[in-house]
CSV table of C-alpha atoms in Angstrom, one decimal:
chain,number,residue,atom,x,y,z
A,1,UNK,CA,-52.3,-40.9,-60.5
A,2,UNK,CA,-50.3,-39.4,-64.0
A,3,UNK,CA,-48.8,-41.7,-65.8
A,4,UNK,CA,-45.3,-40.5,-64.6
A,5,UNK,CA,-46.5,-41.3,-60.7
A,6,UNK,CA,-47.8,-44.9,-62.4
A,7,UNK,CA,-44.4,-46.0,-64.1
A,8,UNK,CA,-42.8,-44.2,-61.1
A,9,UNK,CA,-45.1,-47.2,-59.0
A,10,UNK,CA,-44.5,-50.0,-61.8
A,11,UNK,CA,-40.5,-49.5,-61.7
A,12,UNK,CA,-40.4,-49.1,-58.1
A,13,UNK,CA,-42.5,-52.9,-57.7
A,14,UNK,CA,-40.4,-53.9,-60.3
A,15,UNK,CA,-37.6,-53.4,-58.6
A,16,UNK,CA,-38.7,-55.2,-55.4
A,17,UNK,CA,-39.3,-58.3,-57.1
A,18,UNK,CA,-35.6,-57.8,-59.0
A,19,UNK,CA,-34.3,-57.7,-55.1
A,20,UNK,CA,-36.2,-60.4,-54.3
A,21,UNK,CA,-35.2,-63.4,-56.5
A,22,UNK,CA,-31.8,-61.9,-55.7
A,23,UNK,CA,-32.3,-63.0,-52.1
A,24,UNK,CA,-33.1,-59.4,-50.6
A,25,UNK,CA,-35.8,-57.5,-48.8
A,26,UNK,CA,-35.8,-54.6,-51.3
A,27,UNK,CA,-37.0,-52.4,-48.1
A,28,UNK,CA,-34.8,-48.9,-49.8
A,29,UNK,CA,-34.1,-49.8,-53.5
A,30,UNK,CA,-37.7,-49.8,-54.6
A,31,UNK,CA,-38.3,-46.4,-53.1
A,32,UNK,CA,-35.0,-45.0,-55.0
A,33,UNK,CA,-36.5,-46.1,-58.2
A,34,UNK,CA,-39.6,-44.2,-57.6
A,35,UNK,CA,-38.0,-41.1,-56.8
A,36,UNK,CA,-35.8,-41.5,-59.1
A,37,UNK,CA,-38.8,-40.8,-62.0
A,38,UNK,CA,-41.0,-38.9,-60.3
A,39,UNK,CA,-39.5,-36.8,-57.1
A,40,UNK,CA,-43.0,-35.8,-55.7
A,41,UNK,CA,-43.9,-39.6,-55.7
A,42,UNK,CA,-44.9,-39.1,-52.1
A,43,UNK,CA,-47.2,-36.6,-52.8
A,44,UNK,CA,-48.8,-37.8,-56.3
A,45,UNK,CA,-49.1,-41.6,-55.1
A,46,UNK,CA,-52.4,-42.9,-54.0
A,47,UNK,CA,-52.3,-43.2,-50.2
A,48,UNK,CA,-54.7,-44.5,-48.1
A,49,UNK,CA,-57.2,-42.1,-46.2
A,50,UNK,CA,-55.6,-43.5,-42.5
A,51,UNK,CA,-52.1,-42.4,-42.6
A,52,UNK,CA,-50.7,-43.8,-38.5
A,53,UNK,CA,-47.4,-42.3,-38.2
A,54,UNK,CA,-45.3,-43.9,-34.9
A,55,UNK,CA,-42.0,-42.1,-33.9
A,56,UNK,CA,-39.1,-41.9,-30.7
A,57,UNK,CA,-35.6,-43.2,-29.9
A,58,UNK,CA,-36.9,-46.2,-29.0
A,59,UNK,CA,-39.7,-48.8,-29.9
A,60,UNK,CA,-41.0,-47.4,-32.4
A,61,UNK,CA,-40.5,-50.3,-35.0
A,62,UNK,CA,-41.7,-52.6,-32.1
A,63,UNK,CA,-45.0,-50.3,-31.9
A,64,UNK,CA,-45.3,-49.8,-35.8
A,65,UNK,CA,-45.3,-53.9,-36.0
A,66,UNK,CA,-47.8,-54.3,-33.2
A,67,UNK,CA,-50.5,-52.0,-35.0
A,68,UNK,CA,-50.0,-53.7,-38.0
A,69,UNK,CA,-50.2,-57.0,-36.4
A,70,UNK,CA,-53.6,-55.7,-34.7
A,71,UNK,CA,-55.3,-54.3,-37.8
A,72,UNK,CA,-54.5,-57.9,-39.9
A,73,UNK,CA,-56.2,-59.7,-37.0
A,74,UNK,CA,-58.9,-57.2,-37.2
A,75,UNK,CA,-59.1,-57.6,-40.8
A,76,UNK,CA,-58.0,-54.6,-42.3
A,77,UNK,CA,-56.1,-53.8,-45.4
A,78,UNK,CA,-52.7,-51.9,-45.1
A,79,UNK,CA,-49.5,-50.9,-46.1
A,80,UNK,CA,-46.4,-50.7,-43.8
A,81,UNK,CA,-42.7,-50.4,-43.3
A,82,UNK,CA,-42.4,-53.0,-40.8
A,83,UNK,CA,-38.8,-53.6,-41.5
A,84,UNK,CA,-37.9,-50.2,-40.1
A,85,UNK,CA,-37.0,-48.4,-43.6
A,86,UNK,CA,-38.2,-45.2,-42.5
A,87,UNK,CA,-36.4,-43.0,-44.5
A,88,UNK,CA,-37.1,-40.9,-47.1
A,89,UNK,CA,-36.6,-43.6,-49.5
A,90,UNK,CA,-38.2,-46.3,-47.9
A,91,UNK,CA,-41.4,-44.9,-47.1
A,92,UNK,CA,-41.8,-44.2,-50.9
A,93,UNK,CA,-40.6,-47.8,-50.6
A,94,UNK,CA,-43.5,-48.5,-48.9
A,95,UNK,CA,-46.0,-46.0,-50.7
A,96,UNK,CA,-45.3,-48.2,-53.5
A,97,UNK,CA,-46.9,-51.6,-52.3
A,98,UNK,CA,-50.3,-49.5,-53.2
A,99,UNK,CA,-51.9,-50.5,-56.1
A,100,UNK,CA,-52.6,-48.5,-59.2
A,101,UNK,CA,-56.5,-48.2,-58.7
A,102,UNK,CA,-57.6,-45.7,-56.0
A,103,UNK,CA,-60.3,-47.6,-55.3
A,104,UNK,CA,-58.2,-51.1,-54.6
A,105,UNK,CA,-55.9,-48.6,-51.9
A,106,UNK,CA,-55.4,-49.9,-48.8
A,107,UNK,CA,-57.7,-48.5,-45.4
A,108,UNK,CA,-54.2,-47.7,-43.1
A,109,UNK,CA,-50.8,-47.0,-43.6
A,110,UNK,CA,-48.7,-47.7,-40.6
A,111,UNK,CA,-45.7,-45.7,-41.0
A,112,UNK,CA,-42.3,-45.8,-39.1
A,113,UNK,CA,-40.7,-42.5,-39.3
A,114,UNK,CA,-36.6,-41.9,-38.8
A,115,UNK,CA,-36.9,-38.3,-35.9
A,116,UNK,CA,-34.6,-36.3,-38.6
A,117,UNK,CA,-36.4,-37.5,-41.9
A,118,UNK,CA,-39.6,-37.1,-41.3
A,119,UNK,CA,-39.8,-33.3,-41.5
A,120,UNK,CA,-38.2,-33.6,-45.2
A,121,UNK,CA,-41.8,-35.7,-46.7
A,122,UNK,CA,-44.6,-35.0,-43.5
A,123,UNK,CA,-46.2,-32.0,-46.0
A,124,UNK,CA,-45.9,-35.0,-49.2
A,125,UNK,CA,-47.0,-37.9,-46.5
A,126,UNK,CA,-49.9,-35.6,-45.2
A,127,UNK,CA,-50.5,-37.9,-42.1
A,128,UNK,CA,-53.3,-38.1,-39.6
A,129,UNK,CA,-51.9,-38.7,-36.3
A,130,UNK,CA,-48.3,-39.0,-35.1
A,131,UNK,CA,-47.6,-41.5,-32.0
A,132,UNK,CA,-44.3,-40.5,-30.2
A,133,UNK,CA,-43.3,-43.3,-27.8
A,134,UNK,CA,-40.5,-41.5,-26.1
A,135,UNK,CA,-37.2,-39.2,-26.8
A,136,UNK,CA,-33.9,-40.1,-25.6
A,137,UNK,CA,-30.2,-39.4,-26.4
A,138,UNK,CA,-29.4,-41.9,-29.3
A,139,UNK,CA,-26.2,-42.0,-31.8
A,140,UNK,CA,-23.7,-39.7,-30.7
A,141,UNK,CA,-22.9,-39.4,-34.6
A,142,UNK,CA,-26.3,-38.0,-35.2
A,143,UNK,CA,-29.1,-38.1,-32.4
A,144,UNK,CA,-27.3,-37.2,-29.7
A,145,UNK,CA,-28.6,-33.8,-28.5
A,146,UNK,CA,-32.6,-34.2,-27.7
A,147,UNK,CA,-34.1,-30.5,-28.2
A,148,UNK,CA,-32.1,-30.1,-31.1
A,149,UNK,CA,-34.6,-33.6,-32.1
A,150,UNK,CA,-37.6,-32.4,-30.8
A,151,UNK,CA,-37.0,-29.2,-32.6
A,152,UNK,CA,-36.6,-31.0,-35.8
A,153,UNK,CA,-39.7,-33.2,-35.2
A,154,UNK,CA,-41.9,-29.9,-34.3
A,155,UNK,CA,-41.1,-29.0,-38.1
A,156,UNK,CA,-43.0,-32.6,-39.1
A,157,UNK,CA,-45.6,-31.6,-37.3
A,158,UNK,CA,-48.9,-29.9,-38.8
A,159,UNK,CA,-51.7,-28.4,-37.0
A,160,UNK,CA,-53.9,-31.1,-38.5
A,161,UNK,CA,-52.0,-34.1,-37.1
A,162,UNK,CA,-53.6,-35.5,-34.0
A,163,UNK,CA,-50.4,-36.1,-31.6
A,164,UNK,CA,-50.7,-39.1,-29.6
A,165,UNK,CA,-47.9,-38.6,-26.9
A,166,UNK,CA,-46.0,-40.5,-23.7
A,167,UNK,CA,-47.1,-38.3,-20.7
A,168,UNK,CA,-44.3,-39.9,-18.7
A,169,UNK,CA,-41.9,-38.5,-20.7
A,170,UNK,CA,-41.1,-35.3,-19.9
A,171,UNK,CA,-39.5,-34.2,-23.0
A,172,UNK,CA,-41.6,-35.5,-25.7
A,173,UNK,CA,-45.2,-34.8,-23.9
A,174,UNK,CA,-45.1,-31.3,-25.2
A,175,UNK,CA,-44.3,-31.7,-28.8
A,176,UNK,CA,-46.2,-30.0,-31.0
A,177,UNK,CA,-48.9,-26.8,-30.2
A,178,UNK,CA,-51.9,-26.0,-28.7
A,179,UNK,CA,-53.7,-26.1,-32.1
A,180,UNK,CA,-53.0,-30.1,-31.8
A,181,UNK,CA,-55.6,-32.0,-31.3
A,182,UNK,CA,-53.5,-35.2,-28.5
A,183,UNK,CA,-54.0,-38.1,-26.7
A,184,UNK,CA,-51.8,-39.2,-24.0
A,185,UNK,CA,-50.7,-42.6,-22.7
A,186,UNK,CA,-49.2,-43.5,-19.7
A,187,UNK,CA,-48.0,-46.0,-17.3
A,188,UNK,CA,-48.3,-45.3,-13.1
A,189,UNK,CA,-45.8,-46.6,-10.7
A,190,UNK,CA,-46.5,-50.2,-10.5
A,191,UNK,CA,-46.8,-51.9,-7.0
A,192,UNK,CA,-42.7,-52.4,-5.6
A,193,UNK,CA,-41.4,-51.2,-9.0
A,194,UNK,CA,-37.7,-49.7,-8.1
A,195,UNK,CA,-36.8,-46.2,-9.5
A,196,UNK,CA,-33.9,-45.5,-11.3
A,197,UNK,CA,-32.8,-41.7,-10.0
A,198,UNK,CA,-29.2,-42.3,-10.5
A,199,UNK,CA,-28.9,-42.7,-14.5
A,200,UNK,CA,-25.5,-40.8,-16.1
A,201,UNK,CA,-28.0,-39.1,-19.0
A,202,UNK,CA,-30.0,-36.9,-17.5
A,203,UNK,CA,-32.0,-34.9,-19.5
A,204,UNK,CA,-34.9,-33.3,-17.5
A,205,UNK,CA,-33.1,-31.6,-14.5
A,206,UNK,CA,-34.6,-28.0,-14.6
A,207,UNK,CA,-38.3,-27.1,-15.3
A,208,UNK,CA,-38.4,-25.9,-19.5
A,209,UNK,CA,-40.9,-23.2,-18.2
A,210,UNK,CA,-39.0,-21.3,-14.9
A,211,UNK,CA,-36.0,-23.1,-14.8
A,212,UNK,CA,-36.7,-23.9,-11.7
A,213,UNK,CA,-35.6,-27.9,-10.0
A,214,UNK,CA,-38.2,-29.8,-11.0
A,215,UNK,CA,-39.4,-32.5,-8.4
A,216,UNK,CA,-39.8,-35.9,-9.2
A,217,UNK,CA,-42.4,-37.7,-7.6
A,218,UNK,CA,-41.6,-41.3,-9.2
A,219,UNK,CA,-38.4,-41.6,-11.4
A,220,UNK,CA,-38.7,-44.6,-13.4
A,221,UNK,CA,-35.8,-44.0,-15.5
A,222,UNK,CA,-33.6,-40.9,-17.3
A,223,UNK,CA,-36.6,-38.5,-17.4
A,224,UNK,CA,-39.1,-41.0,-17.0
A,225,UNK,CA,-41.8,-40.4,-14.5
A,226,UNK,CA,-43.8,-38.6,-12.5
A,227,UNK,CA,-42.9,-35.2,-12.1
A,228,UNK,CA,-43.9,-31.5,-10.9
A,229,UNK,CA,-42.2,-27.9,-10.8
A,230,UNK,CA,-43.6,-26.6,-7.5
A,231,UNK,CA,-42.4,-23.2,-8.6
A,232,UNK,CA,-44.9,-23.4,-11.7
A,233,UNK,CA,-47.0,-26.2,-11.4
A,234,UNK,CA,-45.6,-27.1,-14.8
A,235,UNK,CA,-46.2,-31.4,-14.4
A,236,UNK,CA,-47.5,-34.2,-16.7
A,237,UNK,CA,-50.3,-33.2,-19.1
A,238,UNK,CA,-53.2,-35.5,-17.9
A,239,UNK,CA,-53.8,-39.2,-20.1
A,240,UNK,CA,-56.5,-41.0,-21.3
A,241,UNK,CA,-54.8,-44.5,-21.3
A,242,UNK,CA,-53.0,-45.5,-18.2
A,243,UNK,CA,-51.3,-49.0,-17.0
A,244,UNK,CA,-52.2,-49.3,-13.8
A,245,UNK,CA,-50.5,-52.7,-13.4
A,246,UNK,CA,-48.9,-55.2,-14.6
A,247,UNK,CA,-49.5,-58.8,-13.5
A,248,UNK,CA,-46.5,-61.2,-15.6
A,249,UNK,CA,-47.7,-64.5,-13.1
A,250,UNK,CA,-51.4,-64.4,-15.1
A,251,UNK,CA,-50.0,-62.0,-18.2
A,252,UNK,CA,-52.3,-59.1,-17.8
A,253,UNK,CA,-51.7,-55.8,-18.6
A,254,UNK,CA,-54.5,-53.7,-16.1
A,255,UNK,CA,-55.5,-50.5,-17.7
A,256,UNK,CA,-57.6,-47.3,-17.8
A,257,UNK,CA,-59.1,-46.2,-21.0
A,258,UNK,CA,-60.9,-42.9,-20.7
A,259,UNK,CA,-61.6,-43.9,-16.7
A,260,UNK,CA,-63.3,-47.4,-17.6
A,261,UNK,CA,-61.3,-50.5,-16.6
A,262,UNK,CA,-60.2,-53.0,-19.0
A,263,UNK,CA,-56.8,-56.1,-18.8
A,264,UNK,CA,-55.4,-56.9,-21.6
A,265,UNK,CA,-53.4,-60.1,-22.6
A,266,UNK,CA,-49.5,-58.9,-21.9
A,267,UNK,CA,-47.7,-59.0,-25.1
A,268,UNK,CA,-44.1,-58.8,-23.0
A,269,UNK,CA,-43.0,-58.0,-19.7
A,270,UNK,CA,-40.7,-55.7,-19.9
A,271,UNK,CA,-41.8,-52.2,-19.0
A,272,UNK,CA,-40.1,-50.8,-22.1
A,273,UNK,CA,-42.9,-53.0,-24.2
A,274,UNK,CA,-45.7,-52.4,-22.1
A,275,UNK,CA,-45.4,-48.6,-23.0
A,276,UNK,CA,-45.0,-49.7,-26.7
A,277,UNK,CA,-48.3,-52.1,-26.0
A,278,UNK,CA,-50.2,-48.7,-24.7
A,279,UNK,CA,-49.0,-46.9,-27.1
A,280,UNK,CA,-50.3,-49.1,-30.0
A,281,UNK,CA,-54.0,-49.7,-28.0
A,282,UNK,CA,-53.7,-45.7,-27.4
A,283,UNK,CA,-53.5,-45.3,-31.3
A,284,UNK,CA,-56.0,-47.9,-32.6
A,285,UNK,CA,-58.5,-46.4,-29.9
A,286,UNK,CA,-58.4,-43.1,-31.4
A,287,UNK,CA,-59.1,-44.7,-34.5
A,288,UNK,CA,-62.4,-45.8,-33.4
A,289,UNK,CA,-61.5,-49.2,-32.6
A,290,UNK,CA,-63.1,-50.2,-29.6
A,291,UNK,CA,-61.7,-51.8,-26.0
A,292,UNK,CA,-63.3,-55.0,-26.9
A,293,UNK,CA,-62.1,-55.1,-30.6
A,294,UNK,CA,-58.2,-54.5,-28.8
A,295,UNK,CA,-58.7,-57.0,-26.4
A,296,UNK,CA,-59.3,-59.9,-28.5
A,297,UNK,CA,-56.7,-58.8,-31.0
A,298,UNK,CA,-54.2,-59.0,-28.4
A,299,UNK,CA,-54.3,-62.4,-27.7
A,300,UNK,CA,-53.0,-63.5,-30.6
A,301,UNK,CA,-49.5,-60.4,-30.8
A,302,UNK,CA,-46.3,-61.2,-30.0
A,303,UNK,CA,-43.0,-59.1,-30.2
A,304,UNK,CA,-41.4,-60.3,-33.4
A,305,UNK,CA,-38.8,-63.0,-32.6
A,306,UNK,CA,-36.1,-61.1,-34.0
A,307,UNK,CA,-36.2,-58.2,-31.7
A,308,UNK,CA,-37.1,-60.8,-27.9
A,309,UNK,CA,-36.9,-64.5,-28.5
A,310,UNK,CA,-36.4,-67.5,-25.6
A,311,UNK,CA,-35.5,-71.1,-26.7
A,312,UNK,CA,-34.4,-73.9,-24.1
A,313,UNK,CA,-30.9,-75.6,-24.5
A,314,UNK,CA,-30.7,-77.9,-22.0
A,315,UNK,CA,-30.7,-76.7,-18.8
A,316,UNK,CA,-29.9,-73.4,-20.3
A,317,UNK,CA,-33.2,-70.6,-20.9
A,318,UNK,CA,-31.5,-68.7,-23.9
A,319,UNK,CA,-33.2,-65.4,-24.6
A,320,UNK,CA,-32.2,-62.9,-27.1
A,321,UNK,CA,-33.0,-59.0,-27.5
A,322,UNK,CA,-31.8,-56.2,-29.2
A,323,UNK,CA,-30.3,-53.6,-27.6
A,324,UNK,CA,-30.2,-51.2,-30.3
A,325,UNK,CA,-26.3,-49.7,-30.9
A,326,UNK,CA,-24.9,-46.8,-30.1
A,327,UNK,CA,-28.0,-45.9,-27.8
A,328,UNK,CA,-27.0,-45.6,-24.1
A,329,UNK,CA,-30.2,-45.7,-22.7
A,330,UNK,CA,-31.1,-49.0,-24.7
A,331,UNK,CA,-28.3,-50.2,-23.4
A,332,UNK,CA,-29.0,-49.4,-19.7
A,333,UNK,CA,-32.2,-50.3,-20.1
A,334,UNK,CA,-31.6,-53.8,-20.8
A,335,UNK,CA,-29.1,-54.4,-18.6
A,336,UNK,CA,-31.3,-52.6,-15.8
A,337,UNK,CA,-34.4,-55.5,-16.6
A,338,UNK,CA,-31.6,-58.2,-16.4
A,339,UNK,CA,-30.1,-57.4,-13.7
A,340,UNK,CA,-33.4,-57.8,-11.8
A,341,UNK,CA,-34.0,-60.9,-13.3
A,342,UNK,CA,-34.7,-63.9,-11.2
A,343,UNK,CA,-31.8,-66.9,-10.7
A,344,UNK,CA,-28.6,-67.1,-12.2
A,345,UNK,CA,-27.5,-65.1,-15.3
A,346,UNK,CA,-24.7,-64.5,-18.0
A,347,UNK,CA,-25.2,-61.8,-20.7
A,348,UNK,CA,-23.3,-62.5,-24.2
A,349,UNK,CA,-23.1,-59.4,-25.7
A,350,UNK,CA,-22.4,-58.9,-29.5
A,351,UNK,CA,-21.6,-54.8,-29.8
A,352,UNK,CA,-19.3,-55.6,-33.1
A,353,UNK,CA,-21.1,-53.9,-36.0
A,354,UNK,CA,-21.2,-55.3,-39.3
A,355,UNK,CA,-22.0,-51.4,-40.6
A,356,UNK,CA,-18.8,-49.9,-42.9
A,357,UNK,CA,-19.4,-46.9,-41.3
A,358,UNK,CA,-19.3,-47.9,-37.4
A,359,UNK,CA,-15.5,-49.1,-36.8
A,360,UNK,CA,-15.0,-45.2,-37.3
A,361,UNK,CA,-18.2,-44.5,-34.7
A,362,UNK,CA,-17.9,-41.8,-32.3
A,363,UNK,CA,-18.1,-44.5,-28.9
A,364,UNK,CA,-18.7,-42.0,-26.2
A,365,UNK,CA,-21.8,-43.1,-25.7
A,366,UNK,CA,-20.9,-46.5,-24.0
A,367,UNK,CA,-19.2,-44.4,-21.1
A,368,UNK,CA,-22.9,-43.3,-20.8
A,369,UNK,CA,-24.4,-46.2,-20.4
A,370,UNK,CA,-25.4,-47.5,-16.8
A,371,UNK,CA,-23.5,-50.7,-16.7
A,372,UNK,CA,-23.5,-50.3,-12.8
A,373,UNK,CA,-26.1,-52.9,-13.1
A,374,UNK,CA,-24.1,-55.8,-14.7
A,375,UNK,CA,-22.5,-56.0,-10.6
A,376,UNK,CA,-26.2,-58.0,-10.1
A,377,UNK,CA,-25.5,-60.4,-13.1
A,378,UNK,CA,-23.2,-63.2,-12.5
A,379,UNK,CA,-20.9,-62.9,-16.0
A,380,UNK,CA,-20.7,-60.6,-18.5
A,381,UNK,CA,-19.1,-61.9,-21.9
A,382,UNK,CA,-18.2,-58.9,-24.4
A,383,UNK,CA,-17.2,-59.9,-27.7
A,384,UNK,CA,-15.1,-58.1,-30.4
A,385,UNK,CA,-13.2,-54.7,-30.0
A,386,UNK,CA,-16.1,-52.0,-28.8
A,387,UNK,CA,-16.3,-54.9,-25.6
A,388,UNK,CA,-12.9,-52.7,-24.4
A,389,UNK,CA,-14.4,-49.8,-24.0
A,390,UNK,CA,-17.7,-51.4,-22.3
A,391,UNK,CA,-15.4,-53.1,-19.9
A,392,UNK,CA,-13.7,-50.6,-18.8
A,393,UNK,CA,-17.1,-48.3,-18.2
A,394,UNK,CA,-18.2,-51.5,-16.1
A,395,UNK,CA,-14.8,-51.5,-14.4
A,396,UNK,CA,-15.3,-47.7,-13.7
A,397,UNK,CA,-19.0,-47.8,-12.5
A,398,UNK,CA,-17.8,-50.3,-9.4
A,399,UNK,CA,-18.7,-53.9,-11.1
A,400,UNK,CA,-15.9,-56.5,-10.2
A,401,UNK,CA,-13.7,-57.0,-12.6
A,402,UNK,CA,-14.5,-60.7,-12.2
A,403,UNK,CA,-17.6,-60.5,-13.6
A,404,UNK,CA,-16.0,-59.2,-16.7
A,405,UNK,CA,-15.0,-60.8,-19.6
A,406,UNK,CA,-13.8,-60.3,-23.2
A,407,UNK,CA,-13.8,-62.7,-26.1
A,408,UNK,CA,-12.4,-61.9,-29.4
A,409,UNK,CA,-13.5,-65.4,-30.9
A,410,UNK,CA,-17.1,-66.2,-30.3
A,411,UNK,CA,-16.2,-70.2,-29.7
A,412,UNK,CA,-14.1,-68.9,-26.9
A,413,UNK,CA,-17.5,-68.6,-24.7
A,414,UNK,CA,-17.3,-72.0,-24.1
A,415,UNK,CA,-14.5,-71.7,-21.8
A,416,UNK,CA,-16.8,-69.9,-19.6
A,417,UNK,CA,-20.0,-71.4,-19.7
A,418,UNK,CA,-20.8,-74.3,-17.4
A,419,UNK,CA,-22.7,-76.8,-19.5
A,420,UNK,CA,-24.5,-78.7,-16.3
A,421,UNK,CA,-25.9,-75.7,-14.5
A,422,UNK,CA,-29.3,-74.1,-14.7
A,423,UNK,CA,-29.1,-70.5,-15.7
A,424,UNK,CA,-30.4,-68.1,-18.2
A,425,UNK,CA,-28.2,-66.8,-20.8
A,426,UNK,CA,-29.2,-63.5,-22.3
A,427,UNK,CA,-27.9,-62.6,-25.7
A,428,UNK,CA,-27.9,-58.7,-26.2
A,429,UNK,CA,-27.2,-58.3,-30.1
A,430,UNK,CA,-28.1,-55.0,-32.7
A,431,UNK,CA,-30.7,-55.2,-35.3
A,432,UNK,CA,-28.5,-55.8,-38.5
A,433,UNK,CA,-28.4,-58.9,-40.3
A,434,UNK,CA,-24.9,-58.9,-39.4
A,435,UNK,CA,-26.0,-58.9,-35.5
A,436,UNK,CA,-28.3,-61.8,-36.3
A,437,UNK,CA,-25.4,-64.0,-37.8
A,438,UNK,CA,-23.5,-63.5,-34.4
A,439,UNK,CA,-26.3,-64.7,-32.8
A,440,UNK,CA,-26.9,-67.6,-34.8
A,441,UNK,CA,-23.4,-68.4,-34.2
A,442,UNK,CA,-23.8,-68.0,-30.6
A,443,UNK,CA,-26.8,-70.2,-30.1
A,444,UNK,CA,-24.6,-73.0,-31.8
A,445,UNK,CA,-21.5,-72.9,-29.5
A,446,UNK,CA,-24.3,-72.8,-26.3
A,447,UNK,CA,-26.0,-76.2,-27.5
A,448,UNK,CA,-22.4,-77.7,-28.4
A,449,UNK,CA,-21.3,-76.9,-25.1
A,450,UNK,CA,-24.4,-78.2,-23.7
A,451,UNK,CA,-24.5,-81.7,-26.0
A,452,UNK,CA,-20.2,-82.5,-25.4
């Protein structure tokens, strides 16, 4: 490196450790500093040889963690954004944590990249392969119209990058061209697994070839699937890494790699993190990590506690989740997997961003969201002022207005909360520290209703 790209590295760690006695993560300022002195650092720093890039609307910091948490069990050196800075600034951030000798750089970097950064530092990053766990409408403020995203991921994209894509989805299966070398993943319709064909987004209607109907075979969700234009034949490109099933009583994930049959330990349930699970094997395997190798590193992963936690408060099972903000088919999705939850359930949801920017938020996107399935969950708390507008989308997709609550102060849940019953209470929450507070908070008026 020149001695520009050095200091550029110095000031940047610098920085971080500043940020750090200060009591913060330093995830964005570290990167500025770098750029700052030397605006090709991307480019000039030292990077390792294995640059994993993981992309899509959702999961993709649960994916980017789950690599990273494989490749320390497997005892391998890397660098990564695992806090989700994946913008410009934070993967030089990142870039960064490498030391100053070539020969001391890391094997991997595992890379979270931001669907409308990327393109601006892919020809700096220079990355091997690019994993795409699935494209959706996100922020109506900024992510809301998918081709206009795919098209703007397709500029990321090099010949040389080996894309490793969802062939359920149907949108981002077909990024990229034919000069890619890909790998596909997948998940089959699992044994009395319900479909979802009556989601408000619907992005797949017409076939992108004829514009013909396309026909699907198994909707799991949105344009999830299995699907087929039976003018065309245009259907889902064929995968090398399939779920055929998932067993949650023994916590097996059953799979096909490359035709050859394999289980591996179940990281989570849901089916939203089994595709981020296959996703993450998919990658590795490509990377010439074997079946066995995966197999044994997955008994010891777990979904960060931050994003899916469970405690027990008396008689009350307490689990938390993010449902990312201003995402509609997060959104759905979660209340879709609680609504066929087993036993009784309330859902305390905390949509009040702590961003300065959000009180302003476009919020058309909550009269997107399926909430048609909070009518199969017994109460639905909504705290703070965006719980109006989610109210009234529940009220207008049929759910009784019974079910329905709002809650301006979070103490005020105990009014509602029954502290002798067994039940699960599922606390949906963003991923900002400001979400996590709430949460906390939350959790303390649920064990003092629980202890009075």
């Amino acid at each position: 490196m020149s001695l520009k790209t050095n200091f550029a590295s110095f000031f940047a760690k610098l920085t971080r450790r500043t940020l750090r006695l200060l009591g913060r993560e330093g995830t964005f300022y570290s990167g500025e500093a770098a750029l700052l002195i030397d605006k090709n650092y991307i480019d000039n720093v030292n990077k390792p040889n294995n640059i994993i890039c993981i992309t899509g609307t959702n999961g993709k910091t649960t994916t980017n963690n789950m690599i990273s948490d494989l490749l320390d069990i497997l005892g391998k050196t890397y660098i990564s954004n695992r806090l989700g800075s994946n913008t410009i600034s934070g993967i030089a951030s990142m870039l960064s944590q490498s030391p100053f000798s070539e020969k001391k750089t890391a094997e991997f970097a595992i890379v979270e990249q931001d669907e409308l950064w990327m393109r601006h530092y892919n020809n700096q990053l220079k990355p091997n392969s690019l994993t795409v766990t699935n494209l959706f409408q996100d922020s109506f403020d900024r992510n809301s119209n998918v081709d206009y995203v795919f098209r703007r991921i397709n500029e990321a994209i090099n010949d040389d990058m080996k894309l490793i894509l969802n062939a359920s989805d149907s949108i981002s299966a077909y990024l990229g061209s034919d000069r890619n070398k890909r790998a596909y993943f997948t998940i089959r319709p699992l044994n009395g697994e319900k479909e979802c064909i009556d989601s408000k987004i619907q992005d797949m209607i017409y076939c992108p070839n004829c514009d013909d109907l396309l026909t699907w075979k198994f909707k799991r969700y949105h344009h999830i699937g299995e699907y087929l234009c039976e003018n065309c034949g245009f259907k889902n490109p064929p995968a090398q890494y399939i779920v055929t099933d998932i067993d949650k009583d023994n916590n097996l994930l059953y799979i096909l790699d490359h035709d050859l049959a394999y289980s591996l330990p179940l990281v989570s349930s849901s089916i939203e993190n089994s595709y981020n699970q296959i996703a993450a094997y998919a990658t590795l395997r490509e990377y010439g990590f074997s079946a066995e190798e995966l197999i044994g590193a997955f008994e010891n992963i777990e979904v960060v506690s931050s994003r899916l936690n469970t405690i027990q408060i008396g008689p009350k099972k307490v689990i938390t989740m993010v449902s990312k903000g201003i995402n509609p088919v997060a959104t759905s999705r979660s209340f879709f997997n609680i609504s066929n939850a087993i036993g009784k359930k309330t859902v305390i949801y905390l949509p009040d961003y702590g961003q300065d920017d959000l009180p302003n938020a476009n919020q058309s996107w909550m009269y997107n969201t399926d909430m048609k399935y909070a009518q199969d969950i017994d109460l639905v708390i909504f705290y703070g002022k965006f719980g109006y507008p989610l109210k009234t989308t529940a009220l207008l997709d049929g759910v009784d207005r019974s079910k329905l609550i709002i809650v301006d102060d979070l103490e005020q849940i105990k009014d509602y909360i029954d502290p002798n019953s067994e039940e699960t209470i599922y606390i949906l929450k963003d991923i900002d520290d400001y979400a996590q507070s709430l949460t906390d908070k939350t959790k303390l008026y649920i064990k003092e209703i629980v202890e009075a």
